Amino acid sequence: MYAQMVKSTGERPKTLDEMSPEERAFQARVDADIKIEPKEWMPEGYRKTLIRQIGQHAHSEIVGQLPEGNWITRAPTLDRKAILIAKVQDEAGHGLYLYCAAETLGISRDEMTEQLLSGKAKYSSIFNYPTLTWADIGAIGWLVDGAAIMNQVQLQKCSYGPYSRAMVRICKEESFHQRQGYDIMMKLCAGNAEQKEMAQDALNRWWWPSLMMFGPSDKDSVHSAQSMAWKIKPMSNDELRQKFVDQTAPQAEYLGLKIPDPVLKWNEAKKGYDFGEIDWNEFYEVLKGDGPCNKERMAARRKAWTDGQWFRDGLMAHARKKRARKMAAE
Amino acid sequence: MKNEWPLWEVFIRGQHGLAHRHVGSLHAPDAEMAIRHARDVYTRRNEGVSIWVVKASDIAASAPGEKEPLFDPSNAKIYRHPTFYDIPDEVGHM
Ligand SMILES: [Fe+2]
Ligand SMILES: [Fe+2]
C-alpha cells in the first residue's frame, strides 16, 4: 500500500501471559477500541512500527506528487489543469497531515525527511512508474487513488488517535481524486479510436503495479500479525487486494476496456473475481530502487530539499530578527 | 545545522457562531506564515471562517496519568444533571 511491508518488532505478538501489566492494560484498551493518544504509555515496538508506517505513508503522498505534477503544464484544457493542480495540492496536504501525526510519536520532521532522502525510509513502489501520456493521469486517479482509498478507509479505525484522525480527513478528500481520474478515462473512452487506445494502454501499464500496491501476501508475516494485534493494520493485504479487484473489474467493463489479465474471471462460488499471479520479482526490484523512475524521483526530492534550504533558513532568520526587535521595543 | 521551523497547532472556526476547533498542526517560521500555511493546508474546501495558530511549545496540557484524579470525581455528582430531579407532569415543561 502507501505503506508496504512495514516491519514491526519481528516477533510474534505476545500472549496476555507474556505481557507486563502495562502492556496488558495497553492491549485491553486497544481491544476495546479506545484510541491511544500521544503522551500515553505505549510499547516501544508500537511506537516504532507506527513511525515507520506513518512515515512511509507520508513520503508516498509527497513523492506521489511527482508523476502527476509532470502533466500539470500539459493538461489538455484549463479545467483539467485546475483540477490536477487541486489534486496534487491535496496530496501535499495529505503528506503534511501524516508527518504531523508521526511527529506526535517523538520523531522530528527533519529526521523523517533525512530518512527519505538517504533512502533509509521507503515510499510506495507505485510512484516509481512513469506517466507517459495524459491517459496515465486518468489511470492514476482511478486505480492508484482507488487502491489508496481501499487502504485508507480501513485505517480510519486504526488504534492511534492522530493517525486515525488524519485518515478521516484524507478519506474525505480522496474520493474526488478517484472520480476525476475515472472522468478522464470516460472522456477518452468516448473519444476516437486513438484516444480509446491511449486509455487501454494506460490501463495495461498501471493495472499490475496497482495490484502490487497492496504488497505481497502477509498471511504468514509476523510483522503483520503484530500490527494487526495492535490495530494499526486492520485488514490483510490479500483481503484488500481482492476487494480492489472486485470493485474495479466492473468499472473497467463500463469503460469498455480490457484488464490485462487473461485469468481474470468472476467466481460465483466465492462471490469475487479470480485473478492472475503478480510478478513479485518486479515488485522487489522496484522496492529495492531499480524501478523505471526511482533515481529520478529521489533526485527530484533531493533537489527540492537543497534548493529550498536558503529559503527555509532565510525565513527563520527573519522571524528571529522580528522577535528580537519586538522584544527590544517592549 | 538544525534550523527546523517550529510546530504550530491550528484551530479553525468552521462557521459563524461556532467555537474554534483544533484541526491539526504544521511547521512555520512565525505566526504570520503559520496562518498562511494553515489556510493552504486546512481550509482548501471552505472549511473555515477564522484561523487561530498557537505555538505547540506554548500549550500547557493535563497529563494523561492525571485522568482519574481530575475527571472521575464529577462522575459521582449526578445531581448536576437535570434528570436527577423528578418534576410532576402537572407542573408542565421545565
Ligand atoms: Fe493522498
Ligand atoms: Fe489521492
Short mmCIF file of C-alpha atoms and ligand atoms in Angstrom, two decimals:
data_model
loop_
_atom_site.label_atom_id
_atom_site.label_comp_id
_atom_site.label_asym_id
_atom_site.label_seq_id
_atom_site.Cartn_x
_atom_site.Cartn_y
_atom_site.Cartn_z
CA MET A 1 0.00 0.00 0.00
CA TYR A 2 1.25 3.52 0.58
CA ALA A 3 2.99 1.75 3.43
CA GLN A 4 4.20 -1.56 2.00
CA MET A 5 5.84 -4.28 4.07
CA VAL A 6 6.20 -2.25 7.24
CA LYS A 7 8.49 -4.08 9.64
CA SER A 8 7.20 -4.42 13.18
CA THR A 9 9.06 -5.96 16.10
CA GLY A 10 9.88 -9.08 14.08
CA GLU A 11 8.41 -11.24 16.78
CA ARG A 12 5.02 -12.85 17.05
CA PRO A 13 2.55 -10.93 19.20
CA LYS A 14 2.94 -11.68 22.90
CA THR A 15 0.26 -13.68 24.65
CA LEU A 16 -1.50 -12.00 27.58
CA ASP A 17 0.58 -14.11 29.99
CA GLU A 18 3.83 -12.94 28.47
CA MET A 19 2.87 -9.25 28.73
CA SER A 20 3.87 -6.92 31.53
CA PRO A 21 0.95 -5.35 33.46
CA GLU A 22 1.42 -2.14 31.47
CA GLU A 23 1.39 -3.99 28.15
CA ARG A 24 -1.70 -5.91 29.20
CA ALA A 25 -3.56 -2.72 30.12
CA PHE A 26 -2.49 -1.21 26.81
CA GLN A 27 -3.69 -4.22 24.80
CA ALA A 28 -7.01 -4.18 26.68
CA ARG A 29 -7.56 -0.56 25.61
CA VAL A 30 -6.72 -1.40 22.00
CA ASP A 31 -9.05 -4.40 22.09
CA ALA A 32 -11.83 -2.20 23.47
CA ASP A 33 -11.32 0.22 20.54
CA ILE A 34 -10.18 3.02 22.84
CA LYS A 35 -7.88 5.32 20.88
CA ILE A 36 -4.28 5.67 22.05
CA GLU A 37 -3.20 9.31 22.34
CA PRO A 38 0.32 10.82 22.00
CA LYS A 39 1.53 11.23 25.57
CA GLU A 40 0.07 7.95 26.88
CA TRP A 41 2.19 4.94 27.68
CA MET A 42 2.71 2.62 24.72
CA PRO A 43 5.04 -0.31 23.99
CA GLU A 44 8.25 0.80 22.29
CA GLY A 45 7.54 -1.58 19.39
CA TYR A 46 4.13 0.03 18.83
CA ARG A 47 5.71 3.47 18.69
CA LYS A 48 8.48 2.43 16.31
CA THR A 49 6.21 0.47 13.99
CA LEU A 50 3.81 3.40 13.75
CA ILE A 51 6.62 5.85 12.98
CA ARG A 52 7.75 3.56 10.17
CA GLN A 53 4.23 3.08 8.80
CA ILE A 54 3.07 6.72 9.02
CA GLY A 55 6.46 7.88 7.70
CA GLN A 56 6.21 5.63 4.63
CA HIS A 57 2.65 6.76 4.10
CA ALA A 58 3.65 10.46 4.31
CA HIS A 59 6.64 10.04 1.98
CA SER A 60 4.37 8.32 -0.55
CA GLU A 61 1.96 11.26 -0.59
CA ILE A 62 4.87 13.64 -1.15
CA VAL A 63 6.72 11.61 -3.82
CA GLY A 64 3.34 10.82 -5.39
CA GLN A 65 3.04 14.44 -6.47
CA LEU A 66 5.89 13.99 -8.95
CA PRO A 67 4.36 11.67 -11.58
CA GLU A 68 1.16 13.73 -11.69
CA GLY A 69 2.93 17.08 -11.46
CA ASN A 70 4.61 16.02 -14.69
CA TRP A 71 1.33 16.72 -16.57
CA ILE A 72 0.21 19.98 -14.99
CA THR A 73 1.74 22.14 -17.72
CA ARG A 74 0.39 19.87 -20.45
CA ALA A 75 -3.16 19.21 -19.25
CA PRO A 76 -5.47 19.26 -22.30
CA THR A 77 -7.82 22.02 -21.04
CA LEU A 78 -7.78 24.78 -18.45
CA ASP A 79 -10.42 22.92 -16.41
CA ARG A 80 -8.33 19.75 -16.34
CA LYS A 81 -5.31 21.77 -15.36
CA ALA A 82 -7.10 23.45 -12.43
CA ILE A 83 -8.41 20.06 -11.28
CA LEU A 84 -4.99 18.43 -11.49
CA ILE A 85 -3.37 21.28 -9.54
CA ALA A 86 -6.03 20.92 -6.82
CA LYS A 87 -5.49 17.16 -6.70
CA VAL A 88 -1.72 17.42 -6.43
CA GLN A 89 -2.08 20.13 -3.78
CA ASP A 90 -4.33 17.77 -1.80
CA GLU A 91 -1.57 15.14 -1.88
CA ALA A 92 0.87 17.68 -0.43
CA GLY A 93 -1.69 18.30 2.31
CA HIS A 94 -2.01 14.55 2.97
CA GLY A 95 1.74 14.32 3.37
CA LEU A 96 1.68 17.18 5.88
CA TYR A 97 -1.19 15.74 7.97
CA LEU A 98 0.72 12.48 8.17
CA TYR A 99 4.10 13.97 9.03
CA CYS A 100 2.41 15.78 11.92
CA ALA A 101 0.79 12.57 13.11
CA ALA A 102 4.21 10.85 13.08
CA GLU A 103 5.81 13.74 14.94
CA THR A 104 3.49 13.17 17.91
CA LEU A 105 5.42 9.91 18.37
CA GLY A 106 8.70 11.70 19.00
CA ILE A 107 10.43 11.92 15.62
CA SER A 108 11.14 15.31 14.05
CA ARG A 109 10.12 16.39 10.55
CA ASP A 110 13.73 16.90 9.52
CA GLU A 111 14.65 13.41 10.69
CA MET A 112 11.90 11.97 8.54
CA THR A 113 12.99 14.00 5.53
CA GLU A 114 16.58 12.87 6.05
CA GLN A 115 15.43 9.24 6.19
CA LEU A 116 13.61 9.64 2.89
CA LEU A 117 16.49 11.38 1.15
CA SER A 118 19.08 8.89 2.39
CA GLY A 119 16.93 6.01 1.17
CA LYS A 120 16.51 4.64 4.69
CA ALA A 121 12.75 5.23 4.65
CA LYS A 122 10.67 3.79 1.84
CA TYR A 123 7.73 5.09 -0.16
CA SER A 124 5.20 3.19 -2.23
CA SER A 125 6.54 1.27 -5.25
CA ILE A 126 3.75 2.70 -7.44
CA PHE A 127 5.33 6.13 -7.73
CA ASN A 128 8.38 4.76 -9.48
CA TYR A 129 6.49 4.29 -12.75
CA PRO A 130 6.48 6.98 -15.46
CA THR A 131 3.46 8.99 -16.65
CA LEU A 132 3.88 8.76 -20.41
CA THR A 133 0.55 10.10 -21.68
CA TRP A 134 -2.41 12.14 -20.43
CA ALA A 135 -4.34 8.89 -20.01
CA ASP A 136 -1.90 7.97 -17.23
CA ILE A 137 -3.34 10.81 -15.16
CA GLY A 138 -6.76 9.21 -15.59
CA ALA A 139 -5.44 5.77 -14.72
CA ILE A 140 -3.64 7.03 -11.62
CA GLY A 141 -6.73 8.75 -10.21
CA TRP A 142 -8.93 5.77 -10.96
CA LEU A 143 -6.59 2.93 -9.95
CA VAL A 144 -3.89 4.33 -7.68
CA ASP A 145 -6.14 6.61 -5.67
CA GLY A 146 -8.78 3.87 -5.79
CA ALA A 147 -6.35 1.43 -4.19
CA ALA A 148 -5.22 4.08 -1.71
CA ILE A 149 -8.83 4.71 -0.66
CA MET A 150 -9.38 0.99 -0.11
CA ASN A 151 -6.46 1.02 2.31
CA GLN A 152 -7.17 4.34 3.97
CA VAL A 153 -10.83 3.69 4.70
CA GLN A 154 -9.95 0.78 6.99
CA LEU A 155 -7.08 2.78 8.54
CA GLN A 156 -9.61 5.30 9.90
CA LYS A 157 -10.21 2.63 12.54
CA CYS A 158 -6.53 2.48 13.48
CA SER A 159 -5.84 2.48 17.23
CA TYR A 160 -3.58 5.53 17.22
CA GLY A 161 -5.69 8.72 17.56
CA PRO A 162 -3.64 11.18 15.47
CA TYR A 163 -3.19 8.67 12.60
CA SER A 164 -6.84 7.74 12.62
CA ARG A 165 -7.92 11.39 12.57
CA ALA A 166 -5.54 12.16 9.70
CA MET A 167 -7.11 9.25 7.81
CA VAL A 168 -10.63 10.58 8.35
CA ARG A 169 -9.60 13.89 6.87
CA ILE A 170 -7.75 12.29 3.97
CA CYS A 171 -10.62 9.95 3.10
CA LYS A 172 -12.98 12.92 2.82
CA GLU A 173 -10.70 14.39 0.17
CA GLU A 174 -9.75 11.23 -1.73
CA SER A 175 -13.00 10.44 -3.41
CA PHE A 176 -12.67 13.49 -5.65
CA HIS A 177 -9.28 12.14 -6.73
CA GLN A 178 -10.65 8.84 -7.89
CA ARG A 179 -13.68 10.35 -9.59
CA GLN A 180 -11.69 12.93 -11.55
CA GLY A 181 -9.44 10.09 -12.76
CA TYR A 182 -12.37 7.95 -13.85
CA ASP A 183 -13.86 11.02 -15.51
CA ILE A 184 -10.70 11.39 -17.61
CA MET A 185 -10.93 7.71 -18.58
CA MET A 186 -14.62 8.07 -19.54
CA LYS A 187 -13.84 11.03 -21.74
CA LEU A 188 -11.01 9.19 -23.51
CA CYS A 189 -13.09 6.05 -23.95
CA ALA A 190 -15.91 8.06 -25.52
CA GLY A 191 -13.42 9.67 -27.91
CA ASN A 192 -11.90 8.41 -31.16
CA ALA A 193 -10.10 5.10 -31.63
CA GLU A 194 -6.73 6.62 -30.88
CA GLN A 195 -7.94 8.16 -27.61
CA LYS A 196 -9.53 4.92 -26.50
CA GLU A 197 -6.32 3.10 -27.34
CA MET A 198 -4.46 5.57 -25.13
CA ALA A 199 -6.78 4.73 -22.23
CA GLN A 200 -6.29 0.99 -22.82
CA ASP A 201 -2.54 1.42 -22.93
CA ALA A 202 -2.58 3.29 -19.61
CA LEU A 203 -4.68 0.56 -18.01
CA ASN A 204 -2.28 -2.06 -19.38
CA ARG A 205 0.68 -0.36 -17.74
CA TRP A 206 -0.94 0.62 -14.42
CA TRP A 207 -3.00 -2.47 -13.62
CA TRP A 208 -0.31 -4.75 -12.22
CA PRO A 209 1.64 -2.06 -10.37
CA SER A 210 -1.67 -1.04 -8.75
CA LEU A 211 -2.24 -4.59 -7.50
CA MET A 212 1.33 -4.61 -6.17
CA MET A 213 0.50 -1.56 -4.05
CA PHE A 214 -1.14 -3.86 -1.52
CA GLY A 215 2.16 -5.67 -1.01
CA PRO A 216 2.85 -9.41 -1.05
CA SER A 217 0.60 -11.81 0.81
CA ASP A 218 1.10 -11.26 4.52
CA LYS A 219 -0.90 -14.16 5.84
CA ASP A 220 2.21 -15.74 7.37
CA SER A 221 4.01 -12.50 8.30
CA VAL A 222 4.88 -11.99 11.98
CA HIS A 223 5.15 -8.25 11.29
CA SER A 224 1.57 -8.11 10.06
CA ALA A 225 0.34 -10.32 12.90
CA GLN A 226 1.76 -7.88 15.43
CA SER A 227 0.44 -4.84 13.55
CA MET A 228 -3.00 -6.42 13.38
CA ALA A 229 -2.98 -7.21 17.11
CA TRP A 230 -2.17 -3.55 17.76
CA LYS A 231 -4.86 -2.48 15.27
CA ILE A 232 -2.55 -0.40 13.17
CA LYS A 233 -3.24 -2.64 10.18
CA PRO A 234 -6.90 -3.62 10.31
CA MET A 235 -7.04 -5.79 7.15
CA SER A 236 -4.65 -8.15 5.39
CA ASN A 237 -3.00 -7.33 2.06
CA ASP A 238 -4.81 -10.15 0.25
CA GLU A 239 -8.22 -9.13 1.58
CA LEU A 240 -7.70 -5.55 0.43
CA ARG A 241 -6.39 -6.61 -2.98
CA GLN A 242 -9.40 -8.87 -3.54
CA LYS A 243 -11.77 -6.03 -2.62
CA PHE A 244 -9.97 -3.75 -5.03
CA VAL A 245 -10.20 -6.20 -7.94
CA ASP A 246 -13.89 -6.84 -7.22
CA GLN A 247 -14.61 -3.13 -7.22
CA THR A 248 -12.52 -2.24 -10.26
CA ALA A 249 -13.31 -5.00 -12.78
CA PRO A 250 -16.90 -3.80 -13.41
CA GLN A 251 -15.65 -0.22 -13.72
CA ALA A 252 -13.25 -1.30 -16.49
CA GLU A 253 -16.09 -3.12 -18.19
CA TYR A 254 -18.22 0.03 -18.14
CA LEU A 255 -15.41 1.88 -19.89
CA GLY A 256 -15.18 -0.90 -22.49
CA LEU A 257 -11.55 -1.52 -21.53
CA LYS A 258 -9.90 -4.87 -21.05
CA ILE A 259 -7.96 -5.60 -17.86
CA PRO A 260 -4.61 -7.11 -18.95
CA ASP A 261 -5.11 -10.41 -17.11
CA PRO A 262 -6.21 -13.47 -19.12
CA VAL A 263 -7.07 -15.31 -15.91
CA LEU A 264 -9.41 -12.62 -14.53
CA LYS A 265 -12.86 -14.15 -14.19
CA TRP A 266 -15.88 -13.83 -11.92
CA ASN A 267 -16.10 -16.74 -9.49
CA GLU A 268 -19.70 -17.19 -8.45
CA ALA A 269 -18.81 -19.56 -5.59
CA LYS A 270 -16.55 -17.09 -3.81
CA LYS A 271 -18.57 -14.08 -4.97
CA GLY A 272 -15.40 -12.43 -6.15
CA TYR A 273 -13.01 -12.38 -9.10
CA ASP A 274 -10.21 -14.86 -9.62
CA PHE A 275 -7.12 -13.15 -10.94
CA GLY A 276 -3.63 -13.95 -12.17
CA GLU A 277 -0.32 -14.22 -10.33
CA ILE A 278 1.56 -10.97 -9.68
CA ASP A 279 5.19 -10.68 -10.80
CA TRP A 280 6.72 -10.24 -7.36
CA ASN A 281 10.23 -10.05 -8.79
CA GLU A 282 9.27 -6.78 -10.39
CA PHE A 283 7.86 -5.56 -7.09
CA TYR A 284 11.04 -6.34 -5.15
CA GLU A 285 13.20 -4.76 -7.87
CA VAL A 286 11.20 -1.53 -7.69
CA LEU A 287 11.22 -1.53 -3.90
CA LYS A 288 14.98 -2.07 -3.89
CA GLY A 289 15.43 1.03 -6.02
CA ASP A 290 15.62 -0.41 -9.53
CA GLY A 291 12.23 0.64 -10.86
CA PRO A 292 11.91 2.77 -14.01
CA CYS A 293 11.88 6.10 -12.09
CA ASN A 294 13.39 5.54 -8.61
CA LYS A 295 16.51 7.55 -9.34
CA GLU A 296 14.60 10.39 -10.97
CA ARG A 297 12.14 10.64 -8.03
CA MET A 298 14.84 10.70 -5.38
CA ALA A 299 16.89 13.21 -7.37
CA ALA A 300 13.84 15.49 -7.60
CA ARG A 301 13.21 15.27 -3.83
CA ARG A 302 16.86 15.94 -3.00
CA LYS A 303 16.98 18.90 -5.34
CA ALA A 304 13.80 20.38 -3.84
CA TRP A 305 15.25 20.00 -0.33
CA THR A 306 18.66 21.50 -1.12
CA ASP A 307 17.30 24.28 -3.33
CA GLY A 308 14.84 25.24 -0.58
CA GLN A 309 17.47 25.44 2.14
CA TRP A 310 18.23 29.18 1.73
CA PHE A 311 14.50 29.94 1.82
CA ARG A 312 13.82 27.94 4.99
CA ASP A 313 16.85 29.47 6.70
CA GLY A 314 16.01 32.96 5.48
CA LEU A 315 12.50 32.87 6.89
CA MET A 316 13.82 31.60 10.22
CA ALA A 317 16.40 34.39 10.36
CA HIS A 318 13.69 36.93 9.57
CA ALA A 319 11.41 35.54 12.28
CA ARG A 320 14.21 35.69 14.86
CA LYS A 321 15.08 39.26 13.93
CA LYS A 322 11.45 40.34 14.10
CA ARG A 323 11.06 38.78 17.52
CA ALA A 324 14.24 40.45 18.82
CA ARG A 325 13.08 43.83 17.52
CA LYS A 326 9.68 43.39 19.13
CA MET A 327 11.26 42.47 22.47
CA ALA A 328 13.59 45.46 22.34
CA ALA A 329 10.62 47.78 21.76
CA GLU A 330 8.67 46.41 24.73
CA MET B 1 22.70 22.70 11.12
CA LYS B 2 19.35 22.21 12.84
CA ASN B 3 17.14 25.05 11.80
CA GLU B 4 13.72 23.43 11.77
CA TRP B 5 10.64 25.64 11.65
CA PRO B 6 8.75 25.38 14.95
CA LEU B 7 5.48 23.47 15.27
CA TRP B 8 2.14 25.31 15.48
CA GLU B 9 -1.25 23.95 16.48
CA VAL B 10 -4.08 25.10 14.24
CA PHE B 11 -7.65 25.94 15.30
CA ILE B 12 -10.40 26.71 12.81
CA ARG B 13 -13.82 28.26 13.32
CA GLY B 14 -15.94 26.28 10.92
CA GLN B 15 -18.94 28.60 10.80
CA HIS B 16 -20.02 31.83 12.36
CA GLY B 17 -21.40 31.14 15.82
CA LEU B 18 -19.28 28.04 16.50
CA ALA B 19 -16.13 27.81 18.61
CA HIS B 20 -12.68 27.31 17.09
CA ARG B 21 -11.75 23.64 16.94
CA HIS B 22 -8.34 22.01 16.82
CA VAL B 23 -7.74 20.58 13.33
CA GLY B 24 -4.05 19.67 13.29
CA SER B 25 -0.60 21.18 13.26
CA LEU B 26 2.06 22.45 10.89
CA HIS B 27 5.55 23.94 10.76
CA ALA B 28 6.16 27.62 10.06
CA PRO B 29 8.86 30.19 10.88
CA ASP B 30 6.45 32.64 12.56
CA ALA B 31 2.78 33.25 13.35
CA GLU B 32 2.05 35.13 10.17
CA MET B 33 3.42 32.33 7.99
CA ALA B 34 1.68 29.76 10.16
CA ILE B 35 -1.68 31.36 9.36
CA ARG B 36 -0.88 31.40 5.64
CA HIS B 37 0.15 27.77 5.71
CA ALA B 38 -2.91 26.85 7.78
CA ARG B 39 -5.10 28.38 5.11
CA ASP B 40 -3.49 26.17 2.43
CA VAL B 41 -3.25 23.01 4.50
CA TYR B 42 -6.55 23.07 6.41
CA THR B 43 -9.07 25.20 4.50
CA ARG B 44 -8.84 24.13 0.87
CA ARG B 45 -12.55 23.35 0.83
CA ASN B 46 -14.10 26.27 2.57
CA GLU B 47 -13.74 24.63 5.98
CA GLY B 48 -13.40 27.84 7.93
CA VAL B 49 -14.12 31.48 8.52
CA SER B 50 -11.34 32.11 11.05
CA ILE B 51 -7.94 30.64 11.94
CA TRP B 52 -6.04 30.63 15.24
CA VAL B 53 -2.47 29.35 15.48
CA VAL B 54 -0.63 28.67 18.74
CA LYS B 55 2.98 27.63 19.10
CA ALA B 56 2.82 24.00 20.23
CA SER B 57 5.50 24.65 22.86
CA ASP B 58 3.26 27.31 24.47
CA ILE B 59 0.43 24.88 25.18
CA ALA B 60 0.10 23.50 28.70
CA ALA B 61 -1.80 20.21 28.86
CA SER B 62 -3.16 17.98 31.60
CA ALA B 63 -1.12 14.82 31.99
CA PRO B 64 -2.69 11.58 30.73
CA GLY B 65 -1.78 9.96 34.07
CA GLU B 66 -3.92 12.51 35.89
CA LYS B 67 -7.06 11.48 34.06
CA GLU B 68 -8.64 9.65 37.04
CA PRO B 69 -7.97 12.22 39.81
CA LEU B 70 -9.06 15.06 37.52
CA PHE B 71 -12.17 13.71 35.90
CA ASP B 72 -13.50 10.83 37.97
CA PRO B 73 -14.93 12.96 40.83
CA SER B 74 -17.52 14.51 38.53
CA ASN B 75 -18.95 11.05 37.83
CA ALA B 76 -20.42 10.89 41.32
CA LYS B 77 -22.14 14.25 41.16
CA ILE B 78 -25.28 13.13 39.40
CA TYR B 79 -27.29 15.97 40.97
CA ARG B 80 -25.59 18.26 38.44
CA HIS B 81 -27.80 16.83 35.71
CA PRO B 82 -31.42 17.94 35.21
CA THR B 83 -32.62 14.34 35.03
CA PHE B 84 -31.73 13.91 38.76
CA TYR B 85 -34.90 15.82 39.72
CA ASP B 86 -38.41 14.42 39.34
CA ILE B 87 -40.85 17.17 38.48
CA PRO B 88 -44.52 16.04 38.36
CA ASP B 89 -46.20 16.09 34.95
CA GLU B 90 -48.83 18.55 36.23
CA VAL B 91 -46.15 21.22 36.57
CA GLY B 92 -45.65 21.19 32.80
CA HIS B 93 -42.41 21.62 30.87
CA MET B 94 -39.43 22.72 32.89
FE FE C 1 -3.46 11.18 -0.85
FE FE C 2 -5.21 10.99 -3.65
#
